[in-house]
XYZ file of C-alpha atoms in Angstrom:
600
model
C -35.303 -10.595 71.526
C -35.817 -12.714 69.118
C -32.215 -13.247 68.113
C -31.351 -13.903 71.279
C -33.576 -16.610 71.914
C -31.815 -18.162 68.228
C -28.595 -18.081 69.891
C -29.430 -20.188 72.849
C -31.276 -22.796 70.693
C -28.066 -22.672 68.640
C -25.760 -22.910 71.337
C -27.134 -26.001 72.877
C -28.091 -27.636 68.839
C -25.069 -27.347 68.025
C -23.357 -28.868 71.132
C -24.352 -32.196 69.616
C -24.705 -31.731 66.073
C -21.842 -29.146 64.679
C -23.967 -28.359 62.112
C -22.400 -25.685 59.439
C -22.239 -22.203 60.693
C -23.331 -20.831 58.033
C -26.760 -21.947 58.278
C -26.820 -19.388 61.090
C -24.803 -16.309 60.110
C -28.041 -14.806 59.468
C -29.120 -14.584 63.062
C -26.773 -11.202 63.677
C -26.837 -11.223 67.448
C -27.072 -7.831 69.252
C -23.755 -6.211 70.624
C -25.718 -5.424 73.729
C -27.709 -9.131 73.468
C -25.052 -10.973 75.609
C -21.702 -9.428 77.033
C -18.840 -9.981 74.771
C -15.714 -9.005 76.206
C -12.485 -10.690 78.000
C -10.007 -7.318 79.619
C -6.496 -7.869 78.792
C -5.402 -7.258 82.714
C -3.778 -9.024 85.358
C -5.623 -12.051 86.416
C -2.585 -13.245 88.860
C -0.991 -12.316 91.942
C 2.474 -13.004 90.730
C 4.946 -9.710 91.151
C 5.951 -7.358 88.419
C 9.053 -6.201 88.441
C 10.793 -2.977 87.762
C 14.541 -2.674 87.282
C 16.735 0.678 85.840
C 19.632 -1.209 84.948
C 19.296 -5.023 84.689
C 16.744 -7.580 84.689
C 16.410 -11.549 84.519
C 13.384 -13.322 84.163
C 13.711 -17.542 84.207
C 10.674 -19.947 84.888
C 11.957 -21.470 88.272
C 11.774 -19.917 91.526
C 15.272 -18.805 92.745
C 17.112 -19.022 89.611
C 16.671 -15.368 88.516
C 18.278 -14.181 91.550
C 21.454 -16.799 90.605
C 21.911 -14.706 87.726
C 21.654 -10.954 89.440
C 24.556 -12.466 92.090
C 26.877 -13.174 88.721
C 26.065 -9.588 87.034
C 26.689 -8.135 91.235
C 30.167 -9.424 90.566
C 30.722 -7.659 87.576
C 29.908 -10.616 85.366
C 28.856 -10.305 81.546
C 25.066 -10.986 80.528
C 26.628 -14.476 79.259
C 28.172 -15.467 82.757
C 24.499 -14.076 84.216
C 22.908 -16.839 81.751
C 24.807 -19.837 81.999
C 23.950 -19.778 85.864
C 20.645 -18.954 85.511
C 20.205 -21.904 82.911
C 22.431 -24.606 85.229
C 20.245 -23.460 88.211
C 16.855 -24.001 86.153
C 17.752 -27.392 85.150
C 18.318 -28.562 88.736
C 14.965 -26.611 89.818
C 12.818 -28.008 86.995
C 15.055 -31.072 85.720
C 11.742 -32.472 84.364
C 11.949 -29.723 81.583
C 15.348 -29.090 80.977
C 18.890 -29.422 81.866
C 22.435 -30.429 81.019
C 21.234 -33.670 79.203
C 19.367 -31.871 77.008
C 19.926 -28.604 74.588
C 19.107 -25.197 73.914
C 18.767 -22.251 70.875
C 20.032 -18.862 72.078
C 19.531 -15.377 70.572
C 22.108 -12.531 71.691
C 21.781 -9.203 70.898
C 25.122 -7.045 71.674
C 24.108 -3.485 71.668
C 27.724 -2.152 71.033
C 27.103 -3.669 67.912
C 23.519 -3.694 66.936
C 24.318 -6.765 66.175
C 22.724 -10.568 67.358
C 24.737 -13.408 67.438
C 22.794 -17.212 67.096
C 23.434 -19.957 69.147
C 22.337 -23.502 67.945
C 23.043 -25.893 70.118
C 19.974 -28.443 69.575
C 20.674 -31.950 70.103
C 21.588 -33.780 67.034
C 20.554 -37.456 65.918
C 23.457 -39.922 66.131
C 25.770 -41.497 63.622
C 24.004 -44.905 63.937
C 20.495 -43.661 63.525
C 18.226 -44.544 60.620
C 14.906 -42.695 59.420
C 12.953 -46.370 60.086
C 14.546 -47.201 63.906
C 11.083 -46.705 64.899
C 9.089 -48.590 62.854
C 7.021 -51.662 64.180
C 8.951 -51.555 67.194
C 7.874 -51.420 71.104
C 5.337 -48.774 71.715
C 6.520 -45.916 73.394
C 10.485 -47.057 72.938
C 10.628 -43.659 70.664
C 10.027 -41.793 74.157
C 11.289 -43.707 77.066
C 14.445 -45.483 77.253
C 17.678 -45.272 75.540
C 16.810 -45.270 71.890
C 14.788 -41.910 72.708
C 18.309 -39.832 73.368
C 19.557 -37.723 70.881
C 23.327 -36.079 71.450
C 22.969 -34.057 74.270
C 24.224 -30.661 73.892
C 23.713 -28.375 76.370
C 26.956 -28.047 78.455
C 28.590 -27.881 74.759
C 26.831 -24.930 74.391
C 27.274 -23.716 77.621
C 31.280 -23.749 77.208
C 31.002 -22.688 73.567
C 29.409 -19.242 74.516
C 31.199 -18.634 77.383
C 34.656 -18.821 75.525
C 33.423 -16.323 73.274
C 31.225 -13.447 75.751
C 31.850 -14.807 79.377
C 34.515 -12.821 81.516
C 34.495 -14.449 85.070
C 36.141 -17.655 85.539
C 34.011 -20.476 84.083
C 33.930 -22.424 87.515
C 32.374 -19.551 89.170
C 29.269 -20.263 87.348
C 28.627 -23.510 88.856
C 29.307 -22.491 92.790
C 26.079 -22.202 93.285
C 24.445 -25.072 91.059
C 26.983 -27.793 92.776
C 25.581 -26.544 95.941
C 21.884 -27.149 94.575
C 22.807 -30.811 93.943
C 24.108 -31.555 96.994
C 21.995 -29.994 99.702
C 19.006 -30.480 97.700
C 15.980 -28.252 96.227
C 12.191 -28.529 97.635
C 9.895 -30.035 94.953
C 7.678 -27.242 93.515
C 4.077 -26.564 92.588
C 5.360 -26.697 88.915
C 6.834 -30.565 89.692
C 4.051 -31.684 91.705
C 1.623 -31.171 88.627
C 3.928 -32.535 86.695
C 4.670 -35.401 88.953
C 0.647 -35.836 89.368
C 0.168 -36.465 85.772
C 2.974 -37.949 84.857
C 4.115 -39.971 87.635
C 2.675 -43.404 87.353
C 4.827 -43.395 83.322
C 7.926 -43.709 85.631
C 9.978 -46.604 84.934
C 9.472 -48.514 88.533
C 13.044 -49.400 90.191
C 14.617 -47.230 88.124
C 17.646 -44.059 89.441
C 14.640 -41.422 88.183
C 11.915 -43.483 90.202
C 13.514 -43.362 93.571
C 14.848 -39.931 92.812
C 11.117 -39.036 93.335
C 9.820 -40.707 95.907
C 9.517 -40.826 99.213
C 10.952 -44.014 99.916
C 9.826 -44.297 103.732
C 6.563 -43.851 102.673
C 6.551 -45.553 99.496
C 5.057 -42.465 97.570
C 5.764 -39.784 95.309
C 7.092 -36.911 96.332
C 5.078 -33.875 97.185
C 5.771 -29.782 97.207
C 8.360 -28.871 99.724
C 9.850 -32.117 99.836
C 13.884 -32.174 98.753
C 15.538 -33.652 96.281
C 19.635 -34.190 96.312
C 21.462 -34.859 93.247
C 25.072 -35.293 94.458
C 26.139 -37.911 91.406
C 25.269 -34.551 89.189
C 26.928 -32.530 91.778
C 30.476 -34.008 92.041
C 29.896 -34.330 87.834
C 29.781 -30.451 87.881
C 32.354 -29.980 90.132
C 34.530 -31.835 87.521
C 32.852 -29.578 84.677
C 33.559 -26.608 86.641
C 37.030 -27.725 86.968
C 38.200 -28.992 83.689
C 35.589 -28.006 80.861
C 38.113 -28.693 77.894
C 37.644 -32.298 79.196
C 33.993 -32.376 77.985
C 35.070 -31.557 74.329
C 37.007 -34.923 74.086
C 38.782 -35.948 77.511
C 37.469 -37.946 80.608
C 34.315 -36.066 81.091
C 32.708 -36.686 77.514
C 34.097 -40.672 78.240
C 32.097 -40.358 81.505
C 28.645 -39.331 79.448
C 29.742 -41.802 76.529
C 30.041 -45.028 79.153
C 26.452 -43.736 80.780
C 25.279 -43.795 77.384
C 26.538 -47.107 76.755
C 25.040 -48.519 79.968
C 21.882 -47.728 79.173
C 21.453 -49.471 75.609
C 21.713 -46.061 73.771
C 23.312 -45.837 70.235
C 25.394 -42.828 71.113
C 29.269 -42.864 71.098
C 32.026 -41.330 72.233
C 32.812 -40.311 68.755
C 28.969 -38.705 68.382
C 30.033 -36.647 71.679
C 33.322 -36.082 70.465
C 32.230 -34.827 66.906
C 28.961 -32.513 68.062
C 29.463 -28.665 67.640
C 27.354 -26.091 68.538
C 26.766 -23.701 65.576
C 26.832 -20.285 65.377
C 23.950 -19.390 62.907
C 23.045 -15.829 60.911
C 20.240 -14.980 62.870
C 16.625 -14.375 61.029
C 15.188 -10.410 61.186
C 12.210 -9.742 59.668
C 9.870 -6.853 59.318
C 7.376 -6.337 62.282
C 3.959 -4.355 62.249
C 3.253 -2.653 65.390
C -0.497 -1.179 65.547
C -1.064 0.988 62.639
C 2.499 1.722 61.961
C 4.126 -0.462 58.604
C 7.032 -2.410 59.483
C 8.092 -0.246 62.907
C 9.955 -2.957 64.720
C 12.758 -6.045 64.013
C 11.885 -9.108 65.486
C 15.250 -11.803 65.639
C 15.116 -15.439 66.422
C 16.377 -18.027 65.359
C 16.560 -19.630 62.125
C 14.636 -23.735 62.343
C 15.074 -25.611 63.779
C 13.517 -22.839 66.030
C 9.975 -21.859 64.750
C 10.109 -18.115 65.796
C 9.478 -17.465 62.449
C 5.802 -18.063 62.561
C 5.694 -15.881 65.647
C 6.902 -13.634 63.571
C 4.567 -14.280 60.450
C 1.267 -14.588 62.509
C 1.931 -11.168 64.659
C 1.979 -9.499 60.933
C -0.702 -11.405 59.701
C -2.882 -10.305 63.333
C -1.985 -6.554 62.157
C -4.216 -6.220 59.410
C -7.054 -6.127 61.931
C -5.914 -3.002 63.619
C -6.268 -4.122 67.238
C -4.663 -1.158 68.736
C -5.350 0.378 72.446
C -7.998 2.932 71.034
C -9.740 -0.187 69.209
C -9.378 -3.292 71.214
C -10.998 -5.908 71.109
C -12.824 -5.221 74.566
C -16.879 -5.863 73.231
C -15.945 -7.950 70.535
C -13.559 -10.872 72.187
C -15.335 -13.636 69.822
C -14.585 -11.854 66.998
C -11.122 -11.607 68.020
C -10.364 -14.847 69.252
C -11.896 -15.993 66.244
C -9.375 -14.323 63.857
C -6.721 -15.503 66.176
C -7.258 -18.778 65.905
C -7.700 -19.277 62.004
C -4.216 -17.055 61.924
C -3.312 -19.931 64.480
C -4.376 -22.140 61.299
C -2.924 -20.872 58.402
C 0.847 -20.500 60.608
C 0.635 -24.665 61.823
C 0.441 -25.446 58.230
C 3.103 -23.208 57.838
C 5.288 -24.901 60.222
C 4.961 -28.377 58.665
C 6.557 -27.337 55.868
C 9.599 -26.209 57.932
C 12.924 -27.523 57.502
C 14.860 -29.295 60.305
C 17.830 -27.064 59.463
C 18.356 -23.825 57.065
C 18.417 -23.596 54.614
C 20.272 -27.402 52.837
C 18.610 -26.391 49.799
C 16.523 -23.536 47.433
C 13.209 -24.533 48.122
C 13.628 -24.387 51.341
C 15.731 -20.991 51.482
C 12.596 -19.815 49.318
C 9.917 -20.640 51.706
C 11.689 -19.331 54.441
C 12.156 -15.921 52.809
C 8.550 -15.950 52.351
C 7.648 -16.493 55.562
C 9.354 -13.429 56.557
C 7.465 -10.903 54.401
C 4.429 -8.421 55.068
C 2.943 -10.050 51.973
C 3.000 -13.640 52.883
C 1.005 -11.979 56.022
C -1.206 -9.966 54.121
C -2.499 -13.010 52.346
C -2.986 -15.094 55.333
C -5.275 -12.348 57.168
C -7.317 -12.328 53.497
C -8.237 -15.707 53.709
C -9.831 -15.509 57.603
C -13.602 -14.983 57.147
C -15.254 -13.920 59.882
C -18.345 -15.897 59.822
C -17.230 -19.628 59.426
C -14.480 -21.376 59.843
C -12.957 -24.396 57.667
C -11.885 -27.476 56.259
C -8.045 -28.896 57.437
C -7.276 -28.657 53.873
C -8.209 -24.747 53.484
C -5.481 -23.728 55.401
C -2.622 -25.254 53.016
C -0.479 -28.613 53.254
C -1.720 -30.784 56.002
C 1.244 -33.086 57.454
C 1.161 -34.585 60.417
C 4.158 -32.676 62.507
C 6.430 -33.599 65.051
C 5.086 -32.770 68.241
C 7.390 -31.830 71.137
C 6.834 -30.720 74.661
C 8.397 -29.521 77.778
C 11.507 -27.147 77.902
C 12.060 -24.120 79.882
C 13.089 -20.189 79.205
C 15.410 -17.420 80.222
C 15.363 -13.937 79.194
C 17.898 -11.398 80.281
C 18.416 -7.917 79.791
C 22.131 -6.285 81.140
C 23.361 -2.823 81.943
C 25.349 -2.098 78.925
C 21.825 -2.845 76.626
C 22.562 -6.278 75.489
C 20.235 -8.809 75.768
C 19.915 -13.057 75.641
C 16.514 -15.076 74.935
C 17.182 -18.817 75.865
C 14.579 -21.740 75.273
C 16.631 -25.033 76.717
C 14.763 -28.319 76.177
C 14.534 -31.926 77.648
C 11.781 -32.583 75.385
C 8.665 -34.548 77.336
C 8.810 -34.258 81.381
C 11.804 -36.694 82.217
C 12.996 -36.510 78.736
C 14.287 -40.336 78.172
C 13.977 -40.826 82.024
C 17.338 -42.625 81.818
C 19.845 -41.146 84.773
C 23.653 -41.541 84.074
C 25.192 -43.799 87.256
C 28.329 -42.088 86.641
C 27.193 -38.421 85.834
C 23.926 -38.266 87.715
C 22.499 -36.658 84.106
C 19.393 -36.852 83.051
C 19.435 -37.380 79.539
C 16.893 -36.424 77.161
C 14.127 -37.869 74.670
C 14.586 -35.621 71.557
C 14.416 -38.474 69.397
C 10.796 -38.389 69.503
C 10.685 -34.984 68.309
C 11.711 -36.718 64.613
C 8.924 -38.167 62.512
C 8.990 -41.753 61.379
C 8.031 -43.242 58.025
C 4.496 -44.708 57.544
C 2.901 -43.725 61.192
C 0.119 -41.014 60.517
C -1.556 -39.976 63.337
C -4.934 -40.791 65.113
C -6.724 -38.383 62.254
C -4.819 -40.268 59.307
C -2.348 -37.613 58.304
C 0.963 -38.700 57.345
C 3.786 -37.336 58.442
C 6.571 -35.053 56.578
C 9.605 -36.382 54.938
C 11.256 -33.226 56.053
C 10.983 -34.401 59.458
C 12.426 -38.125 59.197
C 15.200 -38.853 61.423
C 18.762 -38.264 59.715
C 21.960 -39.155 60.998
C 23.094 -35.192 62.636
C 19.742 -33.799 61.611
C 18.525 -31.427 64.503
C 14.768 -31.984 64.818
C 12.367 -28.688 64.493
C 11.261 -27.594 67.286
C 8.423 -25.180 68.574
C 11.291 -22.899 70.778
C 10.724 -19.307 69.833
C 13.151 -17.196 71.788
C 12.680 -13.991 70.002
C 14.338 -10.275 70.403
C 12.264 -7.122 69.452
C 14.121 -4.031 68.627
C 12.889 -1.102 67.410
C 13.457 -0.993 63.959
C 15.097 2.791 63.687
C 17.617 2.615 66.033
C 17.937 -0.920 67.150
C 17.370 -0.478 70.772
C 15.488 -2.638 72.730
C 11.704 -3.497 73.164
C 10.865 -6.932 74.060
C 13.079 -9.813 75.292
C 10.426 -12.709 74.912
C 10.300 -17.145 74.651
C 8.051 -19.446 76.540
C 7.806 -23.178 77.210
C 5.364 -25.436 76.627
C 5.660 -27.303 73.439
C 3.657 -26.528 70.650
C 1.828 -24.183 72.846
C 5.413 -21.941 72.756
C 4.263 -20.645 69.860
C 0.692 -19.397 70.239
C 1.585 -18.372 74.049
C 4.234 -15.994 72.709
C 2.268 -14.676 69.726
C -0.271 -13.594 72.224
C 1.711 -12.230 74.617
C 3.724 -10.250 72.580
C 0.795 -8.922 70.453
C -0.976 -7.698 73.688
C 2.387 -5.935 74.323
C 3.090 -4.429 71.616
C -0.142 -3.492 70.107
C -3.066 -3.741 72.737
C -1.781 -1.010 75.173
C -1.068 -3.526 78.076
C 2.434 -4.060 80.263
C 3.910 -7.529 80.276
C 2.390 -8.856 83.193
C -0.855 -8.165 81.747
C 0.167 -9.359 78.479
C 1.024 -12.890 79.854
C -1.438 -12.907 82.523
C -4.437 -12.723 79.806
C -6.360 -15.675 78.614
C -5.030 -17.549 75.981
C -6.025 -20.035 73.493
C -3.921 -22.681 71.556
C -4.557 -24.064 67.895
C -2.676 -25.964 65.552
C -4.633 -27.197 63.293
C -4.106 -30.619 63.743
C -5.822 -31.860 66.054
C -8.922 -29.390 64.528
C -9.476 -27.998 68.355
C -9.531 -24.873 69.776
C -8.113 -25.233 73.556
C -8.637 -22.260 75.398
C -8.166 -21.987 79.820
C -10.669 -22.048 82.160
C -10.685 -18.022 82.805
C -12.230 -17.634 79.521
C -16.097 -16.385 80.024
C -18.356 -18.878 78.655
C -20.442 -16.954 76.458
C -17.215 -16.320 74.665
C -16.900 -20.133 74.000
C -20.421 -20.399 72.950
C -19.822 -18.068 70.069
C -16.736 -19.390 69.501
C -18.333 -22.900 69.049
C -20.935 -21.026 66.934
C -18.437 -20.355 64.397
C -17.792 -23.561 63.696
C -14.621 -24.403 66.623
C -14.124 -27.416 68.044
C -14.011 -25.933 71.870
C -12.048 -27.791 74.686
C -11.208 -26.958 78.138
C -7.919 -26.820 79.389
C -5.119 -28.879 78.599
C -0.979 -28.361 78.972
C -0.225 -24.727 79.536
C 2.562 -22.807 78.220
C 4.709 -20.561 80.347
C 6.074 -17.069 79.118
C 8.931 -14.667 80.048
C 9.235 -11.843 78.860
C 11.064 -8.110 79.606
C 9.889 -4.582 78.259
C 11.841 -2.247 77.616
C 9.879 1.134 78.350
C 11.341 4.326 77.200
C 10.049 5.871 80.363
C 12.000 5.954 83.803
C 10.651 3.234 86.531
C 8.123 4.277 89.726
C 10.304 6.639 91.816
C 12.814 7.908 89.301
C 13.412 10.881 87.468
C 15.730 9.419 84.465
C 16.413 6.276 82.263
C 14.308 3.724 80.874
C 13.150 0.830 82.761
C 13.056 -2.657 82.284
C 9.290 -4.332 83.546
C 10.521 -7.986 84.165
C 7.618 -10.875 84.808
C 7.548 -14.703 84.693
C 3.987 -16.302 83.848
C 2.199 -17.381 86.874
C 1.119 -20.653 85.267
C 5.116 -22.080 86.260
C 5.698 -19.962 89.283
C 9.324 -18.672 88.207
C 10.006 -15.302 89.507
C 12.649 -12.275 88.297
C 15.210 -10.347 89.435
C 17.859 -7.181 89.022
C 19.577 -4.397 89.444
């Protein structure tokens, strides 16, 4: 026909040109013209898993099962997590681990009630807004300047004291182990180590921790690495933890620290506290139904807000199972991505920390309603897309990457979404001699004065680096309860940087209102926006003609890129395959990392 001959001369004009799509919104283009439709189903081979009573879910191969042992010896959810999470940072150390931090949701069913855990690393004493300016390139990333106060085994002892029951050194039997027998590099590290692995500071404790020094190359899957400087470091955690709040341990990270040229001290380690924090619950749509569900995260520095705000905002376009979007993906995608829009300006505007004053306590509160939503789905058109500017305040914001996730679910109904964070693979890629830690480079996650980006936008005051300011931070782990009765639906986070945010949007929306089980959810192609940079990344599955129309409309289409990785448990009211009674718990880890799940 001839529309469909329009669309191919479109489709390759406006390759090269990008010329307004409105000029062509006339040319309607048959339903039938050129298939138009993307399944939400599995597209991996990864396992599902079912579980009646309990079920963990962590984004490194092994680590899940860690967990189950703790809960097999009659351990609490919190004991279950703190292994999980000290096992994960020895599997993949590039994304997280005890020299880095972490933002915790708990949900305690005997309560209804979720407890907050803020243990993000914190900018030192001796840090100033400008320590970046016209300085070495790249010092805000690599090296000792990079490290913010780590804060992770803080946290760990913190919320043990107040929900673990076995002994705390029973948690790190297995992790100690880890470190000193070694753990075989995985797919996960030897992308990482692909990309990344020529950045390695040559000579350095990180650089020979990774190679294969008989062969003078890096190391490949299978191949072990041994920590036993972090080993013997745990095994003096393990035995003395009240010695990391201010005793021979916290001297131990504070002479590391020193070592390497960083501006930390002793008193900075002494005088960091994780924070329990009121958690955020806001209203959640699910399909046609107004304001069904109760979705808790964090308060920022965590952005689960906007996961929160865009999944509302999605809801006015009544994407349900009856009415998917199966025959119409471009249109879909399409909406998705100028949601994608309007929440990255959003997030800009985001405090480091809630709420230090009334503007900020205002925006925040606005965020969080159905109307804020409403008026963000008004303003997609479906024919066009446009300007930066159109979607509200354009600052450049901090960018962040890395980290990893844990979601647990236990018998008694409680239930614990973890995102833990080095920042960028290798974090600061400075190893302790004394601790074996490797610290990490959340210093970079802070904006600095005067340095707009490669498309000219400044950056946000909000975000300048501030003596005990904790940096914002794309970690979304988010709790979805049913909003009735407060039991539990979906125990979600991801990591992945900025992409934590649109990968867990889209999971949980296909979840929740698309009539698909988890593993379908997070198997299903995704795409990732922010606004800034004004390009639409989607992954390679995606059928082509979808990313014709797509670039039709006026998107700036790309291939590819960093890929997020989601956990995620449902919690299905039904009883699992092969049992009469009880609800079951579907527990899957994203394919894209290779973690894995386990239970009881």
């Amino acid at each position: 026909t001839l529309a469909t001959i329009v669309f191919f001369i479109i489709t390759i004009f406006s390759q090269g040109l990008r010329l307004p799509v409105l000029l062509f919104t006339p040319f309607a283009i048959p339903s039938d013209a050129i298939p138009d439709n993307t399944p939400l189903s599995s597209i991996s081979s990864a396992p599902f898993g079912y579980y009646s009573k309990a079920a963990i879910v962590a984004d490194a191969p092994g680590c899940a099962a860690q967990g189950r042992k703790i809960l097999e010896r009659n351990g609490s959810l919190m004991d279950a997590a703190i292994s999980t999470l000290l096992c994960t940072g020895i599997v993949n150390f590039h994304s997280m681990g005890v020299g880095g931090g972490f933002l915790m949701v708990y949900y305690k069913a005997s309560e209804n009630r979720t407890y907050i855990l803020d243990a993000r690393e914190t900018a030192p004493a001796n840090a100033t807004e400008d320590m970046f300016v016209d300085k070495v390139p790249n010092i805000h990333v690599h090296g000792p300047l990079a490290i913010a106060i780590p804060s992770e085994l803080k946290g760990y002892y913190v919320a043990w004291k107040k929900f673990g029951t076995l002994p705390w050194s029973d948690l790190f039997e297995d992790s100690i182990k880890m470190c000193r027998e070694g753990t075989p590099v995985t797919p996960t590290l030897d992308t990482i180590l692909k990309i990344f692995g020529d950045r390695l500071p040559v000579g350095t404790p990180l650089w020979h921790l990774l190679h294969n020094e008989s062969e003078g190359r890096l190391k490949t899957t299978n191949e072990i690495v041994t920590r036993p400087e972090l080993g013997d470091f745990l095994e003096r955690v393990a035995a003395d933890p009240e010695a990391l709040l201010n005793g021979s341990l916290v001297k131990e990270i504070a002479d590391d620290l020193a070592e390497a040229g960083s501006i930390i001290t002793l008193k900075d380690l002494v005088d960091y506290e994780p924070l329990w924090r009121p958690p955020l619950e806001m209203p959640l749509r699910s399909k046609s139904v107004e304001a069904d569900l109760r979705l808790i995260t964090p308060p920022p520095p965590s952005s689960g807000v906007l996961v929160g705000l865009a999944l509302n905002a999605l809801a006015n376009f009544n994407y349900t199972d009856g009415n998917n979007f199966t025959g119409n993906a471009t249109l879909y995608y399409h909406r998705l991505a100028e949601v994608l829009k309007f929440t990255f300006a959003k997030r800009s505007l985001l405090p480091d920390e809630c709420c230090n004053n009334k503007e900020d306590e205002k925006l925040l509160k606005s965020l969080m309603t159905l109307e804020t939503a409403d008026e963000i789905a008004a303003k997609v058109t479906d024919n066009g897309t446009h300007n930066t500017s159109y979607y509200g305040s354009v600052f450049l914001p901090p960018s962040d990457q890395g980290t990893a996730h844990v979601c647990l679910v236990g018998p008694n109904g409680d239930a614990i979404s973890i995102t833990s964070t080095i920042n960028t693979p290798f974090g600061s890629c400075v190893i302790g001699s004394r601790t074996g830690i490797l610290f990490n480079n959340e210093m970079d996650d802070f904006s600095t004065p005067g340095s707009p980006n490669a498309f000219g936008l400044p950056p946000s005051s909000k975000h300048f680096i501030r003596p005990g300011a904790r940096p914002i931070s794309s970690m979304t782990p988010i709790i979805i309860t049913n909003a009735s009765n407060g039991t539990l639906r979906v125990i979600i986070g991801a990591a992945g940087g900025s992409r934590i945010i649109t990968s867990t949007l889209q999971a949980a929306y296909a979840n929740l209102n698309l009539g698909v089980n988890m593993k379908q959810a997070i198997d299903s192609i995704r795409i990732h926006h922010q606004l800034v940079p004004d390009e639409l990344h989607y992954e390679m599955e995606m059928p082509s003609t979808i990313v014709e129309r797509l670039n039709i409309l006026g998107h700036n289409v790309i291939e590819g890129g960093m890929k997020a990785a989601v956990q995620g448990i449902e919690v299905s009211g039904s009883p699992c395959p092969g049992e009469s009674e009880g609800h079951c718990l579907l527990a899957y880890s994203d394919y894209r990392k290779g973690g894995d799940h386990a239970g009881l």
